[in-house]
Amino acid sequence: MRQKIVAGNWKMNKDVHESMELLRAIQSAPIPEAVRVMIAPPTLFLDRMAEATQGHPLQVVSQNMNAAASGAFTGEISAEMLKSISIQATLLGHSERRAYYNETNESLTKKVKTAQENGIEIIFCFGEELADRKSNKHFEVVAEQLETGLFSTEALDWKNIILAYEPVWAIGTGETASPQQAQEMHAFIRSQIQKRFGGAIAEATSILYGGSVKPSNAVELFSQADVDGGLIGGASLQAEDFLAIVNAI
Ligand code: 13P
């Protein structure tokens, strides 16, 4: 059985007091055993959040990680640094990092490799832009993002890979992919994995949907056969909404 996962990406929101308040509110609610719940707070608060969640099923993950082991990379964080504060997973390739910080399919392969070498679990993010969908290139674009950004890394350890399909046109816009659009793409993604790595890996890999997931649309999205949970932006900033989404699985 594939893992059901709901992950909150807080992006660059909330100061330390607000972050801790949100964390406590999420922690105070029971987490259904069948769901793996993750949050990605701002980097600055990872350490104290990791401490505050020790022994609790809520998992704290990073929003990003550098490909290099160490060195002159001002402002960046390494795999070793994450591991040293008990952070075992990171998002990679979020569309905002691709759009504003020049991350490309090619540069992502280096990050994937480093994460894999360090046993850091990856939530690999990808998805087409509106123009791609309008010109009916969305499958092609997604296939390329997977092929170049992820599949090309040698000897992938799929135990440490979660996929997050996030169509850029649905992120922060209030416009969600319809459950049918999400299912169609998720089935395509699974078929791509199956072609390259076989049925067992394809069946075992969790594929999350991200882009304007809300309590009002989560149940229908999550009920699709190939949608194994969600990566939540805006709605993860309110405990009540986030918990409602967690319970929608
Ligand atoms: P929204 O849920 O705000 O659309 O953001 C999705 C996202 O980018 C999560 O990584």
mmCIF file of C-alpha atoms and ligand atoms in Angstrom:
data_model
loop_
_atom_site.group_PDB
_atom_site.id
_atom_site.type_symbol
_atom_site.label_atom_id
_atom_site.label_comp_id
_atom_site.label_asym_id
_atom_site.label_seq_id
_atom_site.Cartn_x
_atom_site.Cartn_y
_atom_site.Cartn_z
ATOM 1 C CA MET A 1 0.000 0.000 0.000
ATOM 2 C CA ARG A 2 1.246 3.443 -0.917
ATOM 3 C CA GLN A 3 1.689 5.993 1.828
ATOM 4 C CA LYS A 4 -0.970 8.701 2.052
ATOM 5 C CA ILE A 5 0.767 11.994 2.708
ATOM 6 C CA VAL A 6 -0.294 15.564 3.423
ATOM 7 C CA ALA A 7 2.552 18.087 3.496
ATOM 8 C CA GLY A 8 2.273 21.786 4.317
ATOM 9 C CA ASN A 9 4.672 24.136 2.564
ATOM 10 C CA TRP A 10 4.705 27.335 4.609
ATOM 11 C CA LYS A 11 6.987 29.071 2.054
ATOM 12 C CA MET A 12 8.264 32.447 3.387
ATOM 13 C CA ASN A 13 5.432 33.084 5.820
ATOM 14 C CA LYS A 14 5.207 33.606 9.593
ATOM 15 C CA ASP A 15 7.704 34.806 12.174
ATOM 16 C CA VAL A 16 8.971 32.503 14.913
ATOM 17 C CA HIS A 17 6.063 33.156 17.300
ATOM 18 C CA GLU A 18 3.436 32.624 14.633
ATOM 19 C CA SER A 19 5.234 29.519 13.401
ATOM 20 C CA MET A 20 5.375 27.965 16.854
ATOM 21 C CA GLU A 21 1.746 28.818 17.463
ATOM 22 C CA LEU A 22 0.727 27.106 14.218
ATOM 23 C CA LEU A 23 2.905 24.107 15.021
ATOM 24 C CA ARG A 24 1.319 23.730 18.482
ATOM 25 C CA ALA A 25 -2.171 24.011 17.037
ATOM 26 C CA ILE A 26 -1.429 21.254 14.516
ATOM 27 C CA GLN A 27 0.240 19.095 17.165
ATOM 28 C CA SER A 28 -2.673 19.413 19.546
ATOM 29 C CA ALA A 29 -4.998 17.589 17.135
ATOM 30 C CA PRO A 30 -4.931 13.824 16.688
ATOM 31 C CA ILE A 31 -3.233 12.753 13.455
ATOM 32 C CA PRO A 32 -4.950 9.845 11.713
ATOM 33 C CA GLU A 33 -2.648 6.819 11.671
ATOM 34 C CA ALA A 34 -3.220 6.245 7.975
ATOM 35 C CA VAL A 35 -1.772 9.630 7.006
ATOM 36 C CA ARG A 36 1.801 10.796 7.069
ATOM 37 C CA VAL A 37 1.812 14.507 7.885
ATOM 38 C CA MET A 38 4.728 16.785 7.081
ATOM 39 C CA ILE A 39 5.368 20.509 7.398
ATOM 40 C CA ALA A 40 8.038 22.593 5.679
ATOM 41 C CA PRO A 41 8.491 25.767 7.745
ATOM 42 C CA PRO A 42 10.998 28.541 6.936
ATOM 43 C CA THR A 43 14.577 27.260 7.175
ATOM 44 C CA LEU A 44 15.366 29.523 10.097
ATOM 45 C CA PHE A 45 12.928 27.648 12.340
ATOM 46 C CA LEU A 46 13.712 24.078 11.294
ATOM 47 C CA ASP A 47 15.920 23.407 14.313
ATOM 48 C CA ARG A 48 13.462 24.443 16.983
ATOM 49 C CA MET A 49 10.587 22.790 15.129
ATOM 50 C CA ALA A 50 12.507 19.516 14.882
ATOM 51 C CA GLU A 51 13.053 19.669 18.647
ATOM 52 C CA ALA A 52 9.440 20.524 19.339
ATOM 53 C CA THR A 53 8.185 17.558 17.303
ATOM 54 C CA GLN A 54 10.480 14.896 18.780
ATOM 55 C CA GLY A 55 8.423 11.800 19.476
ATOM 56 C CA HIS A 56 5.413 13.235 17.621
ATOM 57 C CA PRO A 57 4.284 11.787 14.277
ATOM 58 C CA LEU A 58 4.374 15.195 12.593
ATOM 59 C CA GLN A 59 7.522 15.370 10.444
ATOM 60 C CA VAL A 60 9.413 18.608 9.846
ATOM 61 C CA VAL A 61 11.065 18.927 6.437
ATOM 62 C CA SER A 62 13.150 21.515 4.626
ATOM 63 C CA GLN A 63 11.946 23.635 1.693
ATOM 64 C CA ASN A 64 15.282 23.410 -0.087
ATOM 65 C CA MET A 65 18.852 22.114 0.108
ATOM 66 C CA ASN A 66 22.097 22.866 -1.725
ATOM 67 C CA ALA A 67 23.755 20.279 -3.937
ATOM 68 C CA ALA A 68 27.243 20.908 -2.541
ATOM 69 C CA ALA A 69 28.570 19.211 0.577
ATOM 70 C CA SER A 70 29.941 22.469 2.044
ATOM 71 C CA GLY A 71 31.890 25.566 1.055
ATOM 72 C CA ALA A 72 31.496 29.118 -0.223
ATOM 73 C CA PHE A 73 27.752 29.189 -0.934
ATOM 74 C CA THR A 74 26.499 32.169 1.015
ATOM 75 C CA GLY A 75 22.995 31.758 2.382
ATOM 76 C CA GLU A 76 22.675 28.086 1.525
ATOM 77 C CA ILE A 77 22.146 24.940 3.606
ATOM 78 C CA SER A 78 23.648 21.503 3.132
ATOM 79 C CA ALA A 79 22.455 17.935 3.594
ATOM 80 C CA GLU A 80 24.841 17.487 6.533
ATOM 81 C CA MET A 81 23.432 20.563 8.229
ATOM 82 C CA LEU A 82 19.906 19.238 7.857
ATOM 83 C CA LYS A 83 20.867 15.837 9.191
ATOM 84 C CA SER A 84 22.678 17.424 12.134
ATOM 85 C CA ILE A 85 19.369 18.894 13.329
ATOM 86 C CA SER A 86 17.429 15.679 12.599
ATOM 87 C CA ILE A 87 15.767 16.903 9.405
ATOM 88 C CA GLN A 88 15.486 13.853 7.141
ATOM 89 C CA ALA A 89 13.540 15.191 4.157
ATOM 90 C CA THR A 90 13.395 18.157 1.819
ATOM 91 C CA LEU A 91 11.329 19.596 -0.995
ATOM 92 C CA LEU A 92 13.312 19.925 -4.207
ATOM 93 C CA GLY A 93 12.425 21.734 -7.421
ATOM 94 C CA HIS A 94 9.433 23.725 -6.250
ATOM 95 C CA SER A 95 8.135 25.864 -9.111
ATOM 96 C CA GLU A 96 8.942 29.048 -7.168
ATOM 97 C CA ARG A 97 12.561 27.945 -6.923
ATOM 98 C CA ARG A 98 12.562 27.146 -10.608
ATOM 99 C CA ALA A 99 10.982 30.524 -11.471
ATOM 100 C CA TYR A 100 12.860 32.878 -9.107
ATOM 101 C CA TYR A 101 16.127 31.099 -8.301
ATOM 102 C CA ASN A 102 17.064 29.602 -11.629
ATOM 103 C CA GLU A 103 16.593 25.971 -10.706
ATOM 104 C CA THR A 104 16.445 23.851 -13.819
ATOM 105 C CA ASN A 105 15.898 20.188 -14.549
ATOM 106 C CA GLU A 106 19.669 19.941 -15.056
ATOM 107 C CA SER A 107 20.670 21.673 -11.820
ATOM 108 C CA LEU A 108 18.114 19.653 -9.888
ATOM 109 C CA THR A 109 19.817 16.392 -10.769
ATOM 110 C CA LYS A 110 22.778 17.481 -8.620
ATOM 111 C CA LYS A 111 20.504 18.142 -5.662
ATOM 112 C CA VAL A 112 18.738 14.825 -6.151
ATOM 113 C CA LYS A 113 22.082 13.022 -6.186
ATOM 114 C CA THR A 114 23.279 14.732 -3.009
ATOM 115 C CA ALA A 115 20.011 14.033 -1.198
ATOM 116 C CA GLN A 116 20.144 10.381 -2.217
ATOM 117 C CA GLU A 117 23.768 9.999 -1.165
ATOM 118 C CA ASN A 118 22.890 11.421 2.223
ATOM 119 C CA GLY A 119 19.746 9.363 2.728
ATOM 120 C CA ILE A 120 17.607 12.502 2.704
ATOM 121 C CA GLU A 121 14.078 11.861 1.518
ATOM 122 C CA ILE A 122 13.005 14.025 -1.403
ATOM 123 C CA ILE A 123 9.637 15.516 -2.208
ATOM 124 C CA PHE A 124 10.349 16.177 -5.873
ATOM 125 C CA CYS A 125 8.130 18.997 -7.213
ATOM 126 C CA PHE A 126 7.285 19.605 -10.844
ATOM 127 C CA GLY A 127 4.398 20.677 -13.057
ATOM 128 C CA GLU A 128 3.580 22.535 -16.228
ATOM 129 C CA GLU A 129 2.853 26.241 -16.724
ATOM 130 C CA LEU A 130 -0.413 27.582 -18.075
ATOM 131 C CA ALA A 131 1.019 28.121 -21.564
ATOM 132 C CA ASP A 132 2.117 24.478 -21.680
ATOM 133 C CA ARG A 133 -1.359 23.280 -20.851
ATOM 134 C CA LYS A 134 -3.004 25.671 -23.280
ATOM 135 C CA SER A 135 -0.798 24.416 -26.077
ATOM 136 C CA ASN A 136 -1.438 20.817 -25.015
ATOM 137 C CA LYS A 137 2.209 20.254 -24.081
ATOM 138 C CA HIS A 138 1.601 19.435 -20.420
ATOM 139 C CA PHE A 139 2.369 15.720 -20.694
ATOM 140 C CA GLU A 140 5.529 16.419 -22.667
ATOM 141 C CA VAL A 141 6.739 19.036 -20.181
ATOM 142 C CA VAL A 142 6.074 16.816 -17.174
ATOM 143 C CA ALA A 143 7.764 13.846 -18.843
ATOM 144 C CA GLU A 144 10.841 15.986 -19.466
ATOM 145 C CA GLN A 145 10.908 17.324 -15.902
ATOM 146 C CA LEU A 146 10.816 13.767 -14.608
ATOM 147 C CA GLU A 147 13.268 12.357 -17.115
ATOM 148 C CA THR A 148 15.954 15.038 -16.840
ATOM 149 C CA GLY A 149 15.393 16.241 -13.277
ATOM 150 C CA LEU A 150 14.933 12.905 -11.552
ATOM 151 C CA PHE A 151 15.102 9.704 -13.590
ATOM 152 C CA SER A 152 18.517 10.464 -15.039
ATOM 153 C CA THR A 153 20.169 10.088 -11.627
ATOM 154 C CA GLU A 154 21.856 6.715 -11.414
ATOM 155 C CA ALA A 155 20.633 4.015 -9.023
ATOM 156 C CA LEU A 156 17.715 5.979 -7.589
ATOM 157 C CA ASP A 157 16.619 4.825 -4.164
ATOM 158 C CA TRP A 158 12.844 5.057 -4.575
ATOM 159 C CA LYS A 159 12.232 4.474 -0.865
ATOM 160 C CA ASN A 160 13.348 8.068 -0.409
ATOM 161 C CA ILE A 161 11.327 9.676 -3.185
ATOM 162 C CA ILE A 162 7.901 11.267 -3.037
ATOM 163 C CA LEU A 163 6.556 13.078 -6.096
ATOM 164 C CA ALA A 164 4.507 16.268 -5.989
ATOM 165 C CA TYR A 165 2.717 17.293 -9.164
ATOM 166 C CA GLU A 166 1.982 21.010 -8.911
ATOM 167 C CA PRO A 167 0.649 22.648 -12.068
ATOM 168 C CA VAL A 168 2.012 26.204 -11.896
ATOM 169 C CA TRP A 169 -1.301 27.698 -13.027
ATOM 170 C CA ALA A 170 -2.998 26.259 -9.947
ATOM 171 C CA ILE A 171 -0.501 27.482 -7.326
ATOM 172 C CA GLY A 172 -1.815 30.329 -5.186
ATOM 173 C CA THR A 173 -4.347 31.230 -7.857
ATOM 174 C CA GLY A 174 -7.448 29.653 -6.338
ATOM 175 C CA GLU A 175 -7.771 27.701 -9.569
ATOM 176 C CA THR A 176 -7.457 24.000 -8.790
ATOM 177 C CA ALA A 177 -6.890 21.263 -11.321
ATOM 178 C CA SER A 178 -10.164 19.364 -11.528
ATOM 179 C CA PRO A 179 -10.072 15.934 -9.909
ATOM 180 C CA GLN A 180 -10.183 14.477 -13.429
ATOM 181 C CA GLN A 181 -7.240 16.613 -14.612
ATOM 182 C CA ALA A 182 -5.254 15.629 -11.521
ATOM 183 C CA GLN A 183 -6.069 11.933 -11.929
ATOM 184 C CA GLU A 184 -5.213 11.974 -15.624
ATOM 185 C CA MET A 185 -1.791 13.500 -14.957
ATOM 186 C CA HIS A 186 -1.052 11.334 -11.923
ATOM 187 C CA ALA A 187 -1.845 8.197 -13.917
ATOM 188 C CA PHE A 188 0.483 9.477 -16.650
ATOM 189 C CA ILE A 189 3.258 10.099 -14.103
ATOM 190 C CA ARG A 190 2.843 6.605 -12.683
ATOM 191 C CA SER A 191 3.002 5.159 -16.184
ATOM 192 C CA GLN A 192 6.280 7.015 -16.784
ATOM 193 C CA ILE A 193 7.751 5.502 -13.620
ATOM 194 C CA GLN A 194 6.465 2.105 -14.612
ATOM 195 C CA LYS A 195 8.095 2.311 -18.048
ATOM 196 C CA ARG A 196 11.486 3.211 -16.628
ATOM 197 C CA PHE A 197 11.580 1.418 -13.292
ATOM 198 C CA GLY A 198 8.871 -1.246 -13.358
ATOM 199 C CA GLY A 199 5.448 -1.829 -11.904
ATOM 200 C CA ALA A 200 6.428 -2.495 -8.303
ATOM 201 C CA ILE A 201 8.170 0.865 -7.932
ATOM 202 C CA ALA A 202 5.403 2.706 -9.797
ATOM 203 C CA GLU A 203 2.770 1.195 -7.528
ATOM 204 C CA ALA A 204 4.698 1.968 -4.351
ATOM 205 C CA THR A 205 5.496 5.621 -5.096
ATOM 206 C CA SER A 206 3.317 8.300 -3.528
ATOM 207 C CA ILE A 207 2.306 11.073 -5.916
ATOM 208 C CA LEU A 208 0.929 14.202 -4.234
ATOM 209 C CA TYR A 209 -1.135 16.906 -5.874
ATOM 210 C CA GLY A 210 -0.453 20.578 -5.101
ATOM 211 C CA GLY A 211 -2.173 23.772 -6.251
ATOM 212 C CA SER A 212 -5.011 25.518 -4.386
ATOM 213 C CA VAL A 213 -5.960 22.472 -2.328
ATOM 214 C CA LYS A 214 -8.552 23.536 0.247
ATOM 215 C CA PRO A 215 -10.823 21.775 2.720
ATOM 216 C CA SER A 216 -13.636 22.186 0.182
ATOM 217 C CA ASN A 217 -11.917 20.309 -2.668
ATOM 218 C CA ALA A 218 -9.543 17.940 -0.827
ATOM 219 C CA VAL A 219 -11.925 14.996 -0.451
ATOM 220 C CA GLU A 220 -12.656 14.793 -4.151
ATOM 221 C CA LEU A 221 -9.026 15.257 -5.188
ATOM 222 C CA PHE A 222 -7.774 12.666 -2.698
ATOM 223 C CA SER A 223 -10.401 10.143 -3.746
ATOM 224 C CA GLN A 224 -8.781 9.809 -7.177
ATOM 225 C CA ALA A 225 -7.024 6.484 -7.628
ATOM 226 C CA ASP A 226 -3.555 7.896 -8.322
ATOM 227 C CA VAL A 227 -3.665 10.931 -6.011
ATOM 228 C CA ASP A 228 -1.946 9.864 -2.807
ATOM 229 C CA GLY A 229 -2.245 13.120 -0.900
ATOM 230 C CA GLY A 230 -1.382 16.771 -1.239
ATOM 231 C CA LEU A 231 1.294 19.429 -0.973
ATOM 232 C CA ILE A 232 -0.513 22.384 0.527
ATOM 233 C CA GLY A 233 0.534 26.047 0.371
ATOM 234 C CA GLY A 234 -1.889 28.754 1.495
ATOM 235 C CA ALA A 235 -4.285 26.453 3.323
ATOM 236 C CA SER A 236 -1.448 25.001 5.419
ATOM 237 C CA LEU A 237 -1.020 28.354 7.158
ATOM 238 C CA GLN A 238 -4.242 27.901 9.159
ATOM 239 C CA ALA A 239 -4.308 24.938 11.528
ATOM 240 C CA GLU A 240 -8.028 24.381 11.074
ATOM 241 C CA ASP A 241 -7.827 24.256 7.273
ATOM 242 C CA PHE A 242 -4.682 22.143 7.250
ATOM 243 C CA LEU A 243 -6.161 19.630 9.686
ATOM 244 C CA ALA A 244 -9.359 19.457 7.674
ATOM 245 C CA ILE A 245 -7.248 18.591 4.615
ATOM 246 C CA VAL A 246 -5.304 15.974 6.608
ATOM 247 C CA ASN A 247 -8.603 14.421 7.598
ATOM 248 C CA ALA A 248 -9.893 14.504 4.029
ATOM 249 C CA ILE A 249 -7.714 11.508 3.119
HETATM 250 P P1 13P B 1 -1.195 26.790 -2.818
HETATM 251 O O1 13P B 1 -1.831 25.653 -2.037
HETATM 252 O O2 13P B 1 -1.157 28.070 -2.064
HETATM 253 O O3 13P B 1 -1.776 26.920 -4.179
HETATM 254 O O4 13P B 1 0.346 26.383 -3.013
HETATM 255 C C1 13P B 1 0.679 25.120 -3.462
HETATM 256 C C2 13P B 1 2.143 24.955 -3.345
HETATM 257 O O5 13P B 1 2.911 25.612 -4.024
HETATM 258 C C3 13P B 1 2.643 23.992 -2.336
HETATM 259 O O6 13P B 1 3.997 23.748 -2.508
#
